[in-house]
CSV table of C-alpha atoms in Angstrom, one decimal:
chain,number,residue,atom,x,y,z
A,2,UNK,CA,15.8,96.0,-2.0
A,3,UNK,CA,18.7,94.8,0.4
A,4,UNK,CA,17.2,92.4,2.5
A,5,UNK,CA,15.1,88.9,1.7
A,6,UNK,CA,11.3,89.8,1.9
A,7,UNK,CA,9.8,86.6,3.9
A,8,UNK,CA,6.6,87.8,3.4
A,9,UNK,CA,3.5,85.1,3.8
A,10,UNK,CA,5.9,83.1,5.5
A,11,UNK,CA,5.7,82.4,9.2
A,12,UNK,CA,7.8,80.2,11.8
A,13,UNK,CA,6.5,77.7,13.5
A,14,UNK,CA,7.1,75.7,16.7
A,15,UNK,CA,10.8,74.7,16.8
A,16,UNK,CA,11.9,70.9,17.1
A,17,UNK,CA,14.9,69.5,18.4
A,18,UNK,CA,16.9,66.1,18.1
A,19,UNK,CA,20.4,66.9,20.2
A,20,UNK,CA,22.3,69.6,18.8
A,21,UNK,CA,19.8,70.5,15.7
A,22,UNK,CA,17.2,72.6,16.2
A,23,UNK,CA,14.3,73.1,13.3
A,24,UNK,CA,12.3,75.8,12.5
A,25,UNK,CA,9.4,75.4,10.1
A,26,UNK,CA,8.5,78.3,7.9
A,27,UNK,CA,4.6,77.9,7.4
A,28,UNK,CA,2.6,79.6,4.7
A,29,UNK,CA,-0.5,80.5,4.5
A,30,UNK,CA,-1.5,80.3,0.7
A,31,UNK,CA,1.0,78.4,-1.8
A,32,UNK,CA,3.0,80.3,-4.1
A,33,UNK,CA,1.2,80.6,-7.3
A,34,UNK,CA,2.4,79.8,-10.5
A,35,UNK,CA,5.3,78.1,-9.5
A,36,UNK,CA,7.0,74.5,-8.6
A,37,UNK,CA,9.9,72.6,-7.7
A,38,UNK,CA,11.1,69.3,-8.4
A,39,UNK,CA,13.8,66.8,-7.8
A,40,UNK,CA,16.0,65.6,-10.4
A,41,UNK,CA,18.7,63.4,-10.9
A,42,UNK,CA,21.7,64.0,-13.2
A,43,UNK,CA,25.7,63.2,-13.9
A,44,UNK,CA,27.5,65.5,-15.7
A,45,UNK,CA,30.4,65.1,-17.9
A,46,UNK,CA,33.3,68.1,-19.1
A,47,UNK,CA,36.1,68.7,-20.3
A,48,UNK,CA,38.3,71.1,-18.2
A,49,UNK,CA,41.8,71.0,-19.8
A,50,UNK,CA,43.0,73.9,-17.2
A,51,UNK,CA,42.1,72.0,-14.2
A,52,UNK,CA,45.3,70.4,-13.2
A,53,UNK,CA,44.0,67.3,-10.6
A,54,UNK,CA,41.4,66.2,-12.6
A,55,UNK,CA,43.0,65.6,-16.1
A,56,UNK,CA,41.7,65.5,-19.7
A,57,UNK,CA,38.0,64.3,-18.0
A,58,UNK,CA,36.1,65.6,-14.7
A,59,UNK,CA,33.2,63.8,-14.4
A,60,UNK,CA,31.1,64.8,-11.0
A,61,UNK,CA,28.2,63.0,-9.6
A,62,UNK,CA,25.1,65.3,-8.7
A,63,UNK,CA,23.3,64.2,-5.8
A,64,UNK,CA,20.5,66.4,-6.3
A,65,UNK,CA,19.3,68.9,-8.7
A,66,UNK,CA,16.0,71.2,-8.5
A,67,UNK,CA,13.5,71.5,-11.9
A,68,UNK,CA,11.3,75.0,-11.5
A,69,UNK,CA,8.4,74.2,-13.3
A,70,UNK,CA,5.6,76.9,-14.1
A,71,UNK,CA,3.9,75.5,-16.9
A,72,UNK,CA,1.0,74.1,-15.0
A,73,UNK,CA,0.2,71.1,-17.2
A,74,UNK,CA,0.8,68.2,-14.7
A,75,UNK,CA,3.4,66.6,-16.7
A,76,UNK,CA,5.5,64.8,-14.7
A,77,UNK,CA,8.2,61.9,-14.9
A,78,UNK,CA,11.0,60.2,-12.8
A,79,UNK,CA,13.9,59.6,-13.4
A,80,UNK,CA,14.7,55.4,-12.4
A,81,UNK,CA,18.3,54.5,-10.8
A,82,UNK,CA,20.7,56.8,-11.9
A,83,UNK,CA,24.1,55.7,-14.4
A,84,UNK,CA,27.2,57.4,-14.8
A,85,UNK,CA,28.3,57.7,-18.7
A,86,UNK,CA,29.1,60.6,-21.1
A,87,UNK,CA,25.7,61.5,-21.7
A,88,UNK,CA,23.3,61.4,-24.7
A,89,UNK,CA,23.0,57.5,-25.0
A,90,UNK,CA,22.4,54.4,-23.1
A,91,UNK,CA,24.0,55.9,-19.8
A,92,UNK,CA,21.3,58.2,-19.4
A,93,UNK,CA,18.8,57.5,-16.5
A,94,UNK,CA,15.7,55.2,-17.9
A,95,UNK,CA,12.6,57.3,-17.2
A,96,UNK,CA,9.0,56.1,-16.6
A,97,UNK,CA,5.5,58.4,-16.4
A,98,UNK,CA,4.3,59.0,-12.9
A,99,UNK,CA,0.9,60.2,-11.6
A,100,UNK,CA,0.8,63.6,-11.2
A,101,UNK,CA,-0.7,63.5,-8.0
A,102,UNK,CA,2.0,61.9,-6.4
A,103,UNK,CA,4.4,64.6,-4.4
A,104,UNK,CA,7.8,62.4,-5.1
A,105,UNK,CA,7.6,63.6,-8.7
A,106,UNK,CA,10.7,64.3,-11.1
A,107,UNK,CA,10.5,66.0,-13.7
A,108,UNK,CA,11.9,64.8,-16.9
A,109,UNK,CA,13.1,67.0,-19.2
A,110,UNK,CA,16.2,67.9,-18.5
A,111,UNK,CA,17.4,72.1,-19.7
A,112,UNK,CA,20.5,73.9,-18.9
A,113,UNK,CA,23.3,71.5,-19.1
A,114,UNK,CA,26.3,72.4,-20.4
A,115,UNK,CA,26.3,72.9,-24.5
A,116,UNK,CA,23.0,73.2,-24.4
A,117,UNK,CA,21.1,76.7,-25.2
A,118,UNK,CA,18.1,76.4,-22.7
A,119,UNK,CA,14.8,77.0,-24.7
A,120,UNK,CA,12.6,80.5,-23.3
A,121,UNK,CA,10.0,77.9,-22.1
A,122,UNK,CA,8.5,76.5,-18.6
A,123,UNK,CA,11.1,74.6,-17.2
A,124,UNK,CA,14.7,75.4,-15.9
A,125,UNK,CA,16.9,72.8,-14.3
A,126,UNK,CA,19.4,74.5,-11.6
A,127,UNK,CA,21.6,73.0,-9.0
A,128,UNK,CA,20.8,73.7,-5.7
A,129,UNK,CA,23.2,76.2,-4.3
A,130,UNK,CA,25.8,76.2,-7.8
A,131,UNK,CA,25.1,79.6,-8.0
A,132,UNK,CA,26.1,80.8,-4.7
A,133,UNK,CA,28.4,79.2,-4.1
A,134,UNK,CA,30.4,79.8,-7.9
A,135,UNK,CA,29.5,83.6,-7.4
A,136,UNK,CA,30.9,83.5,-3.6
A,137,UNK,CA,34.4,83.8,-5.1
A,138,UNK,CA,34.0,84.2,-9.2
A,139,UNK,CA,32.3,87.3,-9.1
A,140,UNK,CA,35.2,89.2,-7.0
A,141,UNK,CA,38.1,87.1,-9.3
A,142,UNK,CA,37.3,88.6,-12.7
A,143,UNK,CA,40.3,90.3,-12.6
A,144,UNK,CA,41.2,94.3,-12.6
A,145,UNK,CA,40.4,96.0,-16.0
A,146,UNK,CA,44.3,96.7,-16.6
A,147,UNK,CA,46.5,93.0,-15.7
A,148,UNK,CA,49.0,95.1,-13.3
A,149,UNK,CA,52.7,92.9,-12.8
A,150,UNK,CA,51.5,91.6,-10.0
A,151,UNK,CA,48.4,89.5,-11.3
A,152,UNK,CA,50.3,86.4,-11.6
A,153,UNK,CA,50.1,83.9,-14.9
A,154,UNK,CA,48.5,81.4,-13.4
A,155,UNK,CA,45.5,83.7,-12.0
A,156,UNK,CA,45.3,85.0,-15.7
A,157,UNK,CA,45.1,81.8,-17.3
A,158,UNK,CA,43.2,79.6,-14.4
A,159,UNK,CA,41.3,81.9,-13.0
A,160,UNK,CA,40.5,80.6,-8.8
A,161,UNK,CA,38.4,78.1,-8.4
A,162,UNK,CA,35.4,78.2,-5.9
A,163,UNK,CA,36.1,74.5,-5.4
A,164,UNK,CA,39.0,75.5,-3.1
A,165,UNK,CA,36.7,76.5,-0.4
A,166,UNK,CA,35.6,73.7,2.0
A,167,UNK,CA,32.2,72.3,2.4
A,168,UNK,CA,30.5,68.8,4.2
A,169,UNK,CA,28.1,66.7,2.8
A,170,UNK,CA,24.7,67.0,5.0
A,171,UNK,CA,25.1,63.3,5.8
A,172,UNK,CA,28.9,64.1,7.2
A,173,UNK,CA,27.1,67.0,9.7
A,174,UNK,CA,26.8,64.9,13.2
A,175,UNK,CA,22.8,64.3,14.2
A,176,UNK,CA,20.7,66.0,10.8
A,177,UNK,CA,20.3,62.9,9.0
A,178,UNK,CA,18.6,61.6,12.1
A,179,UNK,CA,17.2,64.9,12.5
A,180,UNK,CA,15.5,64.9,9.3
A,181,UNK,CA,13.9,61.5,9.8
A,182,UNK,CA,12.0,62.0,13.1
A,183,UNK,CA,11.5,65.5,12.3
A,184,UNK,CA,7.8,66.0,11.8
A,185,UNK,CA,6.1,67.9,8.8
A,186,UNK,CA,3.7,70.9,9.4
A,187,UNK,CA,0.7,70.2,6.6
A,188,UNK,CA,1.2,74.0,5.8
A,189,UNK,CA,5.2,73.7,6.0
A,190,UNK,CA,7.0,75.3,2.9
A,191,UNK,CA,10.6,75.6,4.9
A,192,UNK,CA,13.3,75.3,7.2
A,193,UNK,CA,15.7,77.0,9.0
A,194,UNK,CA,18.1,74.7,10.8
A,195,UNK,CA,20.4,75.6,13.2
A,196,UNK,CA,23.2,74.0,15.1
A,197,UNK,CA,24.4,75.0,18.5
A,198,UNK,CA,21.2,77.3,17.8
A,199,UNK,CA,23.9,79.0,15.4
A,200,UNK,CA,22.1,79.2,12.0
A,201,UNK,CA,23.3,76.9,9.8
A,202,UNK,CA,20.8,77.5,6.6
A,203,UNK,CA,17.5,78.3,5.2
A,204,UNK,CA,15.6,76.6,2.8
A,205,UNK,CA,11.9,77.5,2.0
A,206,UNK,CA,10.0,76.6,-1.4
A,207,UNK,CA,7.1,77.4,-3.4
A,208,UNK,CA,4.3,74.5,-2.0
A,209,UNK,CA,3.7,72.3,1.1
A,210,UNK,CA,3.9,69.6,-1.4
A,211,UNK,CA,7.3,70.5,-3.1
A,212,UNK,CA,9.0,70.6,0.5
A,213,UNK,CA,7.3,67.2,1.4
A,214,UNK,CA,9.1,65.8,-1.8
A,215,UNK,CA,12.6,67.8,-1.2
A,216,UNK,CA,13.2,67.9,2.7
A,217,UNK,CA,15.1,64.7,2.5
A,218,UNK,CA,17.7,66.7,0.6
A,219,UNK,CA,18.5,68.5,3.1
A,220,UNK,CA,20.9,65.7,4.0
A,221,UNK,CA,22.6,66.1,0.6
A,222,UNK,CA,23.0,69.7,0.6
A,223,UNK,CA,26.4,71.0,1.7
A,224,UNK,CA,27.5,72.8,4.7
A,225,UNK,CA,29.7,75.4,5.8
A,226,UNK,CA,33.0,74.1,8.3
A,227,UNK,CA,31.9,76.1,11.2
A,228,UNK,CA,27.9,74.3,11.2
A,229,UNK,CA,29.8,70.9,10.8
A,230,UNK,CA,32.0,71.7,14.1
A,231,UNK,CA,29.0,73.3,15.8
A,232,UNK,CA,27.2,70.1,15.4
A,233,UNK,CA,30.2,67.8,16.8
A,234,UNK,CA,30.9,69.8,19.3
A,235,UNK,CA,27.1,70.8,20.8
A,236,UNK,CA,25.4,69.7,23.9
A,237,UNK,CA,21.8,68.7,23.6
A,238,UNK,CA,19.8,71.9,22.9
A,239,UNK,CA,16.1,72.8,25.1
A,240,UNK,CA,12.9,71.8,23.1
A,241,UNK,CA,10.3,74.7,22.8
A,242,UNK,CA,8.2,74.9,25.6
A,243,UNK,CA,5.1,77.2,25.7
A,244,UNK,CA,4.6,78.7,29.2
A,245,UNK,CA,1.3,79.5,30.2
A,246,UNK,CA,1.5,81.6,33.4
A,247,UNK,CA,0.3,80.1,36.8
A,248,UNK,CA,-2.8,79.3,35.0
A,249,UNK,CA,-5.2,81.3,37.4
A,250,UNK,CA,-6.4,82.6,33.8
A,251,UNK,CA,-6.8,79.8,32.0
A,252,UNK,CA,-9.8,77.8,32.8
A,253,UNK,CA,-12.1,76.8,29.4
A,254,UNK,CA,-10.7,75.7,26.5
A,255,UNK,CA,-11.0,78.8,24.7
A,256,UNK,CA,-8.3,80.5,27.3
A,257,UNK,CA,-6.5,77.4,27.1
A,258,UNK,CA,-6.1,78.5,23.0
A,259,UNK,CA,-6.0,81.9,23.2
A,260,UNK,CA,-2.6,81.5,25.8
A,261,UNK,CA,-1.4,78.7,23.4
A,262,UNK,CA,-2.0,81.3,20.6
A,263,UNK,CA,0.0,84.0,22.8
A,264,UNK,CA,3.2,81.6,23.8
A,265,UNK,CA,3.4,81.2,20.1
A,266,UNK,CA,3.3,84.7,19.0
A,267,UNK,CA,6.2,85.0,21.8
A,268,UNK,CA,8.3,82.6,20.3
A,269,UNK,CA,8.0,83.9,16.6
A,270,UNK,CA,8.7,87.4,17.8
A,271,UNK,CA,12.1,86.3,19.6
A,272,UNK,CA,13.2,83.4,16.9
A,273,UNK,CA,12.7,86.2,13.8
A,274,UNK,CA,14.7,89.4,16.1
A,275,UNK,CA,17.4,86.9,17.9
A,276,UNK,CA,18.0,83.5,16.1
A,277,UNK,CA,17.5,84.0,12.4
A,278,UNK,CA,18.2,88.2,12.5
A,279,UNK,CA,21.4,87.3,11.0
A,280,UNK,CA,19.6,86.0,8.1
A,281,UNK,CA,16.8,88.1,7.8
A,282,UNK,CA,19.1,91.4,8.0
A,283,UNK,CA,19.8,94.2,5.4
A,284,UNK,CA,23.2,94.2,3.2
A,285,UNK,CA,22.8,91.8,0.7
A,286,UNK,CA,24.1,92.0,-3.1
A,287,UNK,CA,21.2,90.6,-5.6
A,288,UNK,CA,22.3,89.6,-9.2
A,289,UNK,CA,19.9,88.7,-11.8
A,290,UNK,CA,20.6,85.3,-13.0
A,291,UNK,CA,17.4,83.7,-15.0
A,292,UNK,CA,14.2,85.7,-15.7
A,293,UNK,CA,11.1,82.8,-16.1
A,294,UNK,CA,7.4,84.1,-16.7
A,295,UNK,CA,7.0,86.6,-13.7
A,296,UNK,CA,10.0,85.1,-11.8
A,297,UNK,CA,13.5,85.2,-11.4
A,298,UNK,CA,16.3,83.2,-10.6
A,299,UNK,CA,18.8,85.2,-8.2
A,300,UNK,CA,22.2,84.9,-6.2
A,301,UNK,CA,23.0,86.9,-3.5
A,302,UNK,CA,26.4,88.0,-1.4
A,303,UNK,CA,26.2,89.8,1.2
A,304,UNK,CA,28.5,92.9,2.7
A,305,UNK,CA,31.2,90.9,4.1
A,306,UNK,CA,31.5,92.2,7.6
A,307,UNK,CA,33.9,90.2,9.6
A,308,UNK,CA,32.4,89.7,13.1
A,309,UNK,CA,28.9,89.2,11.5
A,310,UNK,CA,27.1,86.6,10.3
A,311,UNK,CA,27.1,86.4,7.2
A,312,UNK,CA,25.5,84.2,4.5
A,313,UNK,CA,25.1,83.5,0.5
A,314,UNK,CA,22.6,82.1,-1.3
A,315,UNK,CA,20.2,81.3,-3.9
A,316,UNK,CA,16.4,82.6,-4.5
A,317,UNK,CA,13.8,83.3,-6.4
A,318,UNK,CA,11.1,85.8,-6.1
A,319,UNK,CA,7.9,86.6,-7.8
A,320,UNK,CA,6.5,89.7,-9.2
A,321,UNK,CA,6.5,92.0,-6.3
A,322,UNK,CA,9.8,90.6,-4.6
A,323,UNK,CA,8.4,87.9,-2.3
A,324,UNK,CA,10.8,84.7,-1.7
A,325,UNK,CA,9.2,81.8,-3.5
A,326,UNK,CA,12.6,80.1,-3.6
A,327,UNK,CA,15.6,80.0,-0.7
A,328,UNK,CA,18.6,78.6,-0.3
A,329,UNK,CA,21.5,79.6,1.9
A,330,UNK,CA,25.1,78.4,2.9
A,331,UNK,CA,26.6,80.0,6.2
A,332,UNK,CA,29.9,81.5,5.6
A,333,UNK,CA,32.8,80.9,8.2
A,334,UNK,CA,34.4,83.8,9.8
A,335,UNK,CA,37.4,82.7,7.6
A,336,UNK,CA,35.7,83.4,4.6
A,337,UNK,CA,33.9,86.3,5.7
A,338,UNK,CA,37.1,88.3,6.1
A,339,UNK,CA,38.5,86.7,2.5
A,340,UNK,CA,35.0,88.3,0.7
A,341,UNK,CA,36.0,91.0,2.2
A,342,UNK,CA,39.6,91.5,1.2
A,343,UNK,CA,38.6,90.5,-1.9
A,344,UNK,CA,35.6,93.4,-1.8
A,345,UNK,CA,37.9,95.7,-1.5
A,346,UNK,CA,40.6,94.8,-4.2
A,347,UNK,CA,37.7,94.7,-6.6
A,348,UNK,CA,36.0,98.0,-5.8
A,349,UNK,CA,39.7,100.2,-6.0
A,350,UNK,CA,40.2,97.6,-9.3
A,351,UNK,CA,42.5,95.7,-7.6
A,352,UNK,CA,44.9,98.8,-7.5
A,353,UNK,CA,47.3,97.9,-4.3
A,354,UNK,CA,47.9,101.6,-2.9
A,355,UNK,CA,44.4,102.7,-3.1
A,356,UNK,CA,43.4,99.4,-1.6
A,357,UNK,CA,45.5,99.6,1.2
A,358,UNK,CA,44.4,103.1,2.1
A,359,UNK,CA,40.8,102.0,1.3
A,360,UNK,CA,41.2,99.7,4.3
A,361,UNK,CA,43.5,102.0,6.1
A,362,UNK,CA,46.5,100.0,5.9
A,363,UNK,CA,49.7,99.8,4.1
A,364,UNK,CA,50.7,98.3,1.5
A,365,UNK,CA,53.3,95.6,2.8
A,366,UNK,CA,50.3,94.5,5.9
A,367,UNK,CA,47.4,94.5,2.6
A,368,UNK,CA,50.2,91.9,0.8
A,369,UNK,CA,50.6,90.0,4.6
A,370,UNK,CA,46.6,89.7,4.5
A,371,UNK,CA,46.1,88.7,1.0
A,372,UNK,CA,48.8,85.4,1.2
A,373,UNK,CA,47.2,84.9,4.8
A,374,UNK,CA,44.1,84.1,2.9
A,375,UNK,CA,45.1,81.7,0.9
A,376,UNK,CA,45.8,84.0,-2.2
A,377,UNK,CA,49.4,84.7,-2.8
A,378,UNK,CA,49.3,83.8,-6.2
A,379,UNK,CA,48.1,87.2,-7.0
A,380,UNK,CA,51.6,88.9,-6.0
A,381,UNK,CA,54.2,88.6,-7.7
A,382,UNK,CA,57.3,87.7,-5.9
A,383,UNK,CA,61.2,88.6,-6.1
């Protein structure tokens, strides 16, 4: 499978606040088996190789998800949130909750750093971590041989994902204000938002209730540069309006539904072939990252084709491949045509000549390209 299977889920209605448009994905039955939750967390490492950041790098996590398929109604929150080292008094105080409260958090905490997580019901994740580490770690591995020309620095530091830019959904002009006024479908397990009607991301979850509890996170997720300048830059976008003919036909209230019923059969069929085809085409590259009681935990890249839109993301699917899980991060066309430099460096093993003929080019124009995007570091120079 090459593509994201969206089956049982179904886009509703659009809504618009200025330059954001929102597209519900409805489903029809919950995801069994499965759950998300919101959790807050700090995390403290030491990273002796990063040179900015010193002997400490301590980062603040806005958000972080808890998949949860034990079933047992266990829940906790976690109360104001502490910066520390961790494993003492700075920890977060936690309190029980009623379980049938949707703003639920779970509390145990698996999968931080140093810490083996146990083959049990829970797995803590951050949204979008793996994505967007595996957007440029997976192609800087290295070549099997260090050639002279893979530079001491790359050896020992390896290039950091971090260097790629990204805005803080509160920084993106209009979606905070968006997300408040925006109104929640009952059946509502998703969005896709778009900017300038330019897809920005996708985000879809197990239950109604988990995306009643998470779709203020939205705001804290991160963004690609070209959504952020979409947004700033875009006029007021045209609401949804269903067209019902000259209405010669429409005169009970059943013909009043079934036209209703038929406007929104048209706009589902041209949202899914025109606005989110992008999304929803063939391409992508699926690694296995966490496998969890008939689930699993996946990133995905996709081909790199510059002129294209292209995104990366996290998901997880059940059993027979369905998206219970989705979350997705719009590449620029910037770093479309770095994945695929890099692509093709890492299928010919980083070999220069065969690279350059790979993409039909010499070698001198394939160096040009490669310290054009940023990574000149790999060549050696002199």
């Amino acid at each position: 499978m090459s593509g994201l299977d969206m089956t049982g889920l179904t886009s509703g209605p659009a809504q618009v606040w200025g330059g954001i448009r929102l597209v519900p994905l409805l489903r029809d039955a919950p995801v069994a088996g499965l759950r998300l939750h919101r959790d807050l967390g700090t995390a403290a490492e030491d990273d002796p190789d990063d040179p900015c950041d010193g002997p400490w790098r301590v980062s603040y996590v806005p958000h972080a998800f808890v998949a949860d398929w034990s079933g047992d109604g266990a829940h906790g929150a976690a109360y104001g949130t502490r910066l520390g080292p961790g494993g003492g008094a700075a920890d977060p105080v936690r309190i029980p909750v009623s379980p049938r409260r949707h703003l639920t958090r779970r509390v145990r905490e698996q999968g931080r750093r140093g810490r083996t997580p146990r083959a049990t019901d829970r797995l803590r994740f951050l949204p979008l971590q793996l994505a967007l580490a595996g957007y440029l770690s997976l192609h800087f591995r290295g070549p099997s041989i260090a050639w002279d020309e893979w530079s001491r620095s790359a050896l020992q530091r390896g290039l950091s994902p971090r260097e790629e830019a990204a805005y803080a959904g509160a920084s993106v002009p209009g979606l905070g204000e968006a997300l408040r006024v925006f109104e929640i479908h009952p059946r509502q397990c998703g969005v896709l938002l778009y900017t300038a009607d330019a897809l920005a991301a996708a985000f879809v979850v197990p239950h109604p209730a988990d995306y009643r509890a998470l779709h203020g996170t939205l705001v804290e997720d991160l963004y690609g540069e070209l959504v952020y300048q979409y947004a700033y830059y875009a006029r007021p976008l045209p609401a949804f309006e269903a067209r019902l003919g000259d209405g010669r036909n429409v005169r009970t209230t059943a013909d009043l539904r079934a036209a209703a019923r038929r406007a929104e059969a048209e706009w589902r069929r041209d949202h899914d072939s025109i606005l989110a085809a992008g999304l929803l085409a063939d391409g992508y590259r699926f690694e296995r990252v966490y496998a969890m009681d008939g689930f699993t935990l996946q990133r995905f890249l996709p081909g790199f084709v510059p002129g294209r839109e292209q995104h990366i993301g996290e998901l997880i699917r059940d059993h027979k491949g369905r998206t219970a899980y989705l979350k997705t991060f719009r590449l620029s066309e910037v770093q479309v045509r770095r994945g695929h430099l890099l692509d093709a460096l890492h299928r010919e093993d980083w070999h220069p000549e065969r690279t350059a003929a790979a993409l039909g080019t010499s070698v001198e124009e394939l160096a040009r390209r490669i310290r054009s995007a940023g990574f000149g570091s790999l060549l050696k120079h002199g």
